[in-house]
PDB file of C-alpha atoms in Angstrom:
ATOM      1  CA  UNK A  16      -0.125   0.353  -0.104  1.00  0.00           C
ATOM      2  CA  UNK A  17       1.153   2.633  -0.882  1.00  0.00           C
ATOM      3  CA  UNK A  18       1.649   6.084   1.317  1.00  0.00           C
ATOM      4  CA  UNK A  19       2.788   8.378  -1.909  1.00  0.00           C
ATOM      5  CA  UNK A  20       0.426  11.794  -2.760  1.00  0.00           C
ATOM      6  CA  UNK A  21      -2.470  10.657  -4.431  1.00  0.00           C
ATOM      7  CA  UNK A  22      -2.866  10.814  -7.809  1.00  0.00           C
ATOM      8  CA  UNK A  23      -4.840  13.320 -10.559  1.00  0.00           C
ATOM      9  CA  UNK A  24      -7.497  10.134 -11.522  1.00  0.00           C
ATOM     10  CA  UNK A  25      -6.898   9.018  -8.195  1.00  0.00           C
ATOM     11  CA  UNK A  26      -8.293  12.599  -6.449  1.00  0.00           C
ATOM     12  CA  UNK A  27     -11.019  12.978  -8.994  1.00  0.00           C
ATOM     13  CA  UNK A  28     -12.390   9.476  -7.884  1.00  0.00           C
ATOM     14  CA  UNK A  29     -12.537  10.384  -4.590  1.00  0.00           C
ATOM     15  CA  UNK A  30     -13.545  14.346  -5.445  1.00  0.00           C
ATOM     16  CA  UNK A  31     -16.607  12.169  -6.275  1.00  0.00           C
ATOM     17  CA  UNK A  32     -17.103   9.595  -3.930  1.00  0.00           C
ATOM     18  CA  UNK A  33     -16.490  12.243  -1.107  1.00  0.00           C
ATOM     19  CA  UNK A  34     -19.533  14.928  -2.775  1.00  0.00           C
ATOM     20  CA  UNK A  35     -21.550  12.023  -2.912  1.00  0.00           C
ATOM     21  CA  UNK A  36     -21.128  12.247   1.088  1.00  0.00           C
ATOM     22  CA  UNK A  37     -21.299  15.617   1.532  1.00  0.00           C
ATOM     23  CA  UNK A  38     -23.307  16.978  -1.454  1.00  0.00           C
ATOM     24  CA  UNK A  39     -23.800  20.833  -2.002  1.00  0.00           C
ATOM     25  CA  UNK A  40     -26.223  22.547  -0.041  1.00  0.00           C
ATOM     26  CA  UNK A  41     -27.945  26.077   0.854  1.00  0.00           C
ATOM     27  CA  UNK A  42     -24.879  28.022   2.238  1.00  0.00           C
ATOM     28  CA  UNK A  43     -22.568  24.848   2.668  1.00  0.00           C
ATOM     29  CA  UNK A  44     -19.734  24.034  -0.374  1.00  0.00           C
ATOM     30  CA  UNK A  45     -19.755  20.339  -1.072  1.00  0.00           C
ATOM     31  CA  UNK A  46     -16.381  18.017  -0.083  1.00  0.00           C
ATOM     32  CA  UNK A  47     -14.943  18.723  -3.301  1.00  0.00           C
ATOM     33  CA  UNK A  48     -15.483  22.084  -3.290  1.00  0.00           C
ATOM     34  CA  UNK A  49     -14.062  22.230   0.596  1.00  0.00           C
ATOM     35  CA  UNK A  50     -10.253  20.916  -0.357  1.00  0.00           C
ATOM     36  CA  UNK A  51     -11.398  17.634   0.698  1.00  0.00           C
ATOM     37  CA  UNK A  52      -8.327  15.874  -1.934  1.00  0.00           C
ATOM     38  CA  UNK A  53      -6.341  18.850  -2.369  1.00  0.00           C
ATOM     39  CA  UNK A  54      -5.101  21.027   0.581  1.00  0.00           C
ATOM     40  CA  UNK A  55      -7.118  19.194   2.883  1.00  0.00           C
ATOM     41  CA  UNK A  56      -5.455  16.580   1.903  1.00  0.00           C
ATOM     42  CA  UNK A  57      -2.221  17.086   2.914  1.00  0.00           C
ATOM     43  CA  UNK A  58      -2.858  19.020   5.694  1.00  0.00           C
ATOM     44  CA  UNK A  59      -4.559  15.917   7.258  1.00  0.00           C
ATOM     45  CA  UNK A  60      -1.426  13.512   5.884  1.00  0.00           C
ATOM     46  CA  UNK A  61       0.340  15.124   8.617  1.00  0.00           C
ATOM     47  CA  UNK A  62      -2.096  13.541  10.961  1.00  0.00           C
ATOM     48  CA  UNK A  63      -1.952  10.042   9.497  1.00  0.00           C
ATOM     49  CA  UNK A  64       0.889   9.692   7.306  1.00  0.00           C
ATOM     50  CA  UNK A  65      -1.401   6.302   5.997  1.00  0.00           C
ATOM     51  CA  UNK A  66      -3.925   8.229   4.646  1.00  0.00           C
ATOM     52  CA  UNK A  67      -3.080   8.276   0.952  1.00  0.00           C
ATOM     53  CA  UNK A  68      -2.457   4.767   1.599  1.00  0.00           C
ATOM     54  CA  UNK A  69      -5.655   3.378   2.788  1.00  0.00           C
ATOM     55  CA  UNK A  70      -7.381   5.420   0.639  1.00  0.00           C
ATOM     56  CA  UNK A  71      -6.926   4.276  -2.362  1.00  0.00           C
ATOM     57  CA  UNK A  72      -7.116   1.309  -1.329  1.00  0.00           C
ATOM     58  CA  UNK A  73     -10.974   1.966  -1.566  1.00  0.00           C
ATOM     59  CA  UNK A  74     -10.520   4.602  -5.161  1.00  0.00           C
ATOM     60  CA  UNK A  75      -9.095   1.695  -6.736  1.00  0.00           C
ATOM     61  CA  UNK A  76     -11.928  -0.477  -6.425  1.00  0.00           C
ATOM     62  CA  UNK A  77     -14.361   2.895  -7.259  1.00  0.00           C
ATOM     63  CA  UNK A  78     -12.063   3.940 -10.231  1.00  0.00           C
ATOM     64  CA  UNK A  79     -15.202   3.455 -13.333  1.00  0.00           C
ATOM     65  CA  UNK A  80     -17.695   3.204 -10.811  1.00  0.00           C
ATOM     66  CA  UNK A  81     -20.743   5.116  -9.922  1.00  0.00           C
ATOM     67  CA  UNK A  82     -19.942   6.544  -6.796  1.00  0.00           C
ATOM     68  CA  UNK A  83     -23.302   5.478  -5.181  1.00  0.00           C
ATOM     69  CA  UNK A  84     -22.793   2.394  -6.373  1.00  0.00           C
ATOM     70  CA  UNK A  85     -18.850   1.862  -4.816  1.00  0.00           C
ATOM     71  CA  UNK A  86     -20.827   3.595  -2.121  1.00  0.00           C
ATOM     72  CA  UNK A  87     -23.283   0.925  -1.724  1.00  0.00           C
ATOM     73  CA  UNK A  88     -21.173  -1.930  -2.539  1.00  0.00           C
ATOM     74  CA  UNK A  89     -18.517  -0.971   0.091  1.00  0.00           C
ATOM     75  CA  UNK A  90     -21.112  -0.312   3.055  1.00  0.00           C
ATOM     76  CA  UNK A  91     -22.768  -4.161   1.519  1.00  0.00           C
ATOM     77  CA  UNK A  92     -19.148  -5.834   1.434  1.00  0.00           C
ATOM     78  CA  UNK A  93     -17.231  -4.438   4.999  1.00  0.00           C
ATOM     79  CA  UNK A  94     -19.412  -2.516   6.602  1.00  0.00           C
ATOM     80  CA  UNK A  95     -16.766  -0.732   8.469  1.00  0.00           C
ATOM     81  CA  UNK A  96     -14.650   0.210   5.739  1.00  0.00           C
ATOM     82  CA  UNK A  97     -17.349   1.654   5.268  1.00  0.00           C
ATOM     83  CA  UNK A  98     -17.887   3.484   8.568  1.00  0.00           C
ATOM     84  CA  UNK A  99     -14.123   4.353   8.610  1.00  0.00           C
ATOM     85  CA  UNK A 100     -14.337   6.153   4.473  1.00  0.00           C
ATOM     86  CA  UNK A 101     -17.278   7.866   5.863  1.00  0.00           C
ATOM     87  CA  UNK A 102     -15.835   9.488   9.262  1.00  0.00           C
ATOM     88  CA  UNK A 103     -12.418  10.573   7.659  1.00  0.00           C
ATOM     89  CA  UNK A 104     -14.017  12.215   4.024  1.00  0.00           C
ATOM     90  CA  UNK A 105     -15.755  14.177   7.416  1.00  0.00           C
ATOM     91  CA  UNK A 106     -12.932  14.552   9.508  1.00  0.00           C
ATOM     92  CA  UNK A 107     -11.305  16.388   5.880  1.00  0.00           C
ATOM     93  CA  UNK A 108     -14.344  17.961   5.608  1.00  0.00           C
ATOM     94  CA  UNK A 109     -13.805  19.958   8.613  1.00  0.00           C
ATOM     95  CA  UNK A 110     -10.368  20.690   9.010  1.00  0.00           C
ATOM     96  CA  UNK A 111     -11.557  23.652   6.083  1.00  0.00           C
ATOM     97  CA  UNK A 112     -12.078  27.218   8.144  1.00  0.00           C
ATOM     98  CA  UNK A 113     -14.569  28.418   5.897  1.00  0.00           C
ATOM     99  CA  UNK A 114     -16.561  25.210   6.707  1.00  0.00           C
ATOM    100  CA  UNK A 115     -16.048  25.596  10.406  1.00  0.00           C
ATOM    101  CA  UNK A 116     -16.641  29.174   9.540  1.00  0.00           C
ATOM    102  CA  UNK A 117     -20.559  27.830   8.148  1.00  0.00           C
ATOM    103  CA  UNK A 118     -20.962  26.350  11.107  1.00  0.00           C
ATOM    104  CA  UNK A 119     -20.004  28.283  13.900  1.00  0.00           C
ATOM    105  CA  UNK A 120     -17.181  25.577  15.147  1.00  0.00           C
ATOM    106  CA  UNK A 121     -13.839  27.726  15.888  1.00  0.00           C
ATOM    107  CA  UNK A 122     -12.695  23.854  15.388  1.00  0.00           C
ATOM    108  CA  UNK A 123     -10.226  22.482  18.749  1.00  0.00           C
ATOM    109  CA  UNK A 124      -8.009  24.905  20.915  1.00  0.00           C
ATOM    110  CA  UNK A 125      -5.455  22.983  22.980  1.00  0.00           C
ATOM    111  CA  UNK A 126      -5.578  23.751  26.511  1.00  0.00           C
ATOM    112  CA  UNK A 127      -3.287  23.261  28.708  1.00  0.00           C
ATOM    113  CA  UNK A 128      -3.759  21.113  31.269  1.00  0.00           C
ATOM    114  CA  UNK A 129      -3.974  21.980  35.171  1.00  0.00           C
ATOM    115  CA  UNK A 130      -1.861  19.605  37.301  1.00  0.00           C
ATOM    116  CA  UNK A 131      -2.727  20.842  40.827  1.00  0.00           C
ATOM    117  CA  UNK A 132       1.192  19.405  43.196  1.00  0.00           C
ATOM    118  CA  UNK A 133      -1.501  17.684  45.755  1.00  0.00           C
ATOM    119  CA  UNK A 134      -2.955  15.578  43.307  1.00  0.00           C
ATOM    120  CA  UNK A 135       0.845  14.375  41.860  1.00  0.00           C
ATOM    121  CA  UNK A 136       1.868  13.353  45.505  1.00  0.00           C
ATOM    122  CA  UNK A 137      -1.033  11.385  45.810  1.00  0.00           C
ATOM    123  CA  UNK A 138      -0.485   9.418  42.409  1.00  0.00           C
ATOM    124  CA  UNK A 139       3.422   8.810  43.785  1.00  0.00           C
ATOM    125  CA  UNK A 140       2.955   8.235  47.038  1.00  0.00           C
ATOM    126  CA  UNK A 141       1.977   4.478  46.395  1.00  0.00           C
ATOM    127  CA  UNK A 142       5.154   4.286  44.031  1.00  0.00           C
ATOM    128  CA  UNK A 143       7.791   5.810  46.247  1.00  0.00           C
ATOM    129  CA  UNK A 144       6.122   3.749  49.516  1.00  0.00           C
ATOM    130  CA  UNK A 145       7.284   0.121  47.730  1.00  0.00           C
ATOM    131  CA  UNK A 146      10.338   1.646  46.766  1.00  0.00           C
ATOM    132  CA  UNK A 147      12.236   1.169  43.506  1.00  0.00           C
ATOM    133  CA  UNK A 148      13.742  -2.139  43.839  1.00  0.00           C
ATOM    134  CA  UNK A 149      13.007  -4.774  41.316  1.00  0.00           C
ATOM    135  CA  UNK A 150       9.340  -6.895  41.720  1.00  0.00           C
ATOM    136  CA  UNK A 151       8.950 -10.359  41.646  1.00  0.00           C
ATOM    137  CA  UNK A 152       6.432 -11.262  39.144  1.00  0.00           C
TER     138      UNK A 152
END
């Protein structure tokens, strides 16, 4: 399974599949308009470098088949793979700032962890009391 970037033909097939799942709607762009097979896919690859290879598997099966038929066949043959494909397309779609702005979702913001020293002491006390000698299994 190659993790190289998708070819233009593969991107075209991915766009058609993605647009079937996320078509244009009033005040909302479809998946291909958001850039699911372009810049958003490149961004998603930074989080999941194996993404092109995983997508390529289904894209190769769907090439030359109408998107609805390809998605229906996948759902009947392997519902877990279908669910994973749909979730992946949705995740890539919501990387778009334009999409998030349309629905009023800024995205997840990192929040610093708040750890109290007393909590650490409570967590570490059993370890300190047990010592650092090897334990018999």
